């Protein structure tokens, strides 16, 4: 079974030409799961030639607009964009407690397609620390992160798949243990050590978690463009003590899973 992880968007709250808001695609077996759906997602899916109509699941880490702002556009496209056909396959949205309420309120503002798009839409609220099986192919585990009240990191495991995505976090959490032994560690590294507060990660904390996890490949993401322009963020993470493979996320970055396979890219 082939699996692939693709960066659809790796941006922050800062608008930039190179990428939209946070959004990643995990394809494994019958699962085509979007992890977060930030602004710009639906257009970038088209730019990257991704089968946007084939998305089976949307997994949300938290409710900040740079992670969920693309939801109405994607739902509207899935509702009306397949003419003359209509989608029939179900879509499941997995998100923290409060996800159902957010969709209901979006439906009040924008239209009923947000909760009744004309195909089966299931909204599954997941509690931190819980585990769920996605379409019999991928095991989803979550843990609470100190970014917002509802924010969660995601761990996804299946045949050849061992991916952890931090969403937005903060240092006061055991992300190293949560990500232990993962093949691909997609870790936010928003700001420099001297600027970061309690609700984001920096090279020092990213290196600490990646080292504790013994991550196979560390993918740095959600880096503020001002920080990226001023510093070599990969070098800072190495200098902070992580000696494993480290790359910087960019729109369209895509890798077969597991990442260690010879010739995979
Ligand atoms: Zn964010
Ligand atoms: Zn956030």
PDB file of C-alpha atoms and ligand atoms in Angstrom, residues 62 64 66-67 147 168, ligand 2:
ATOM      1  CA  UNK A  62      -7.680  24.044  16.457  1.00  0.00           C
ATOM      2  CA  UNK A  64      -7.541  29.651  14.524  1.00  0.00           C
ATOM      3  CA  UNK A  66      -4.999  30.287   9.587  1.00  0.00           C
ATOM      4  CA  UNK A  67      -5.948  26.593  10.162  1.00  0.00           C
ATOM      5  CA  UNK A 147      -1.679  26.800  22.257  1.00  0.00           C
ATOM      6  CA  UNK A 168       0.234  24.921  16.856  1.00  0.00           C
TER       7      UNK A 168
HETATM    8 ZN1  LIG B   2      -2.971  28.830  16.136  1.00  0.00          ZN
END
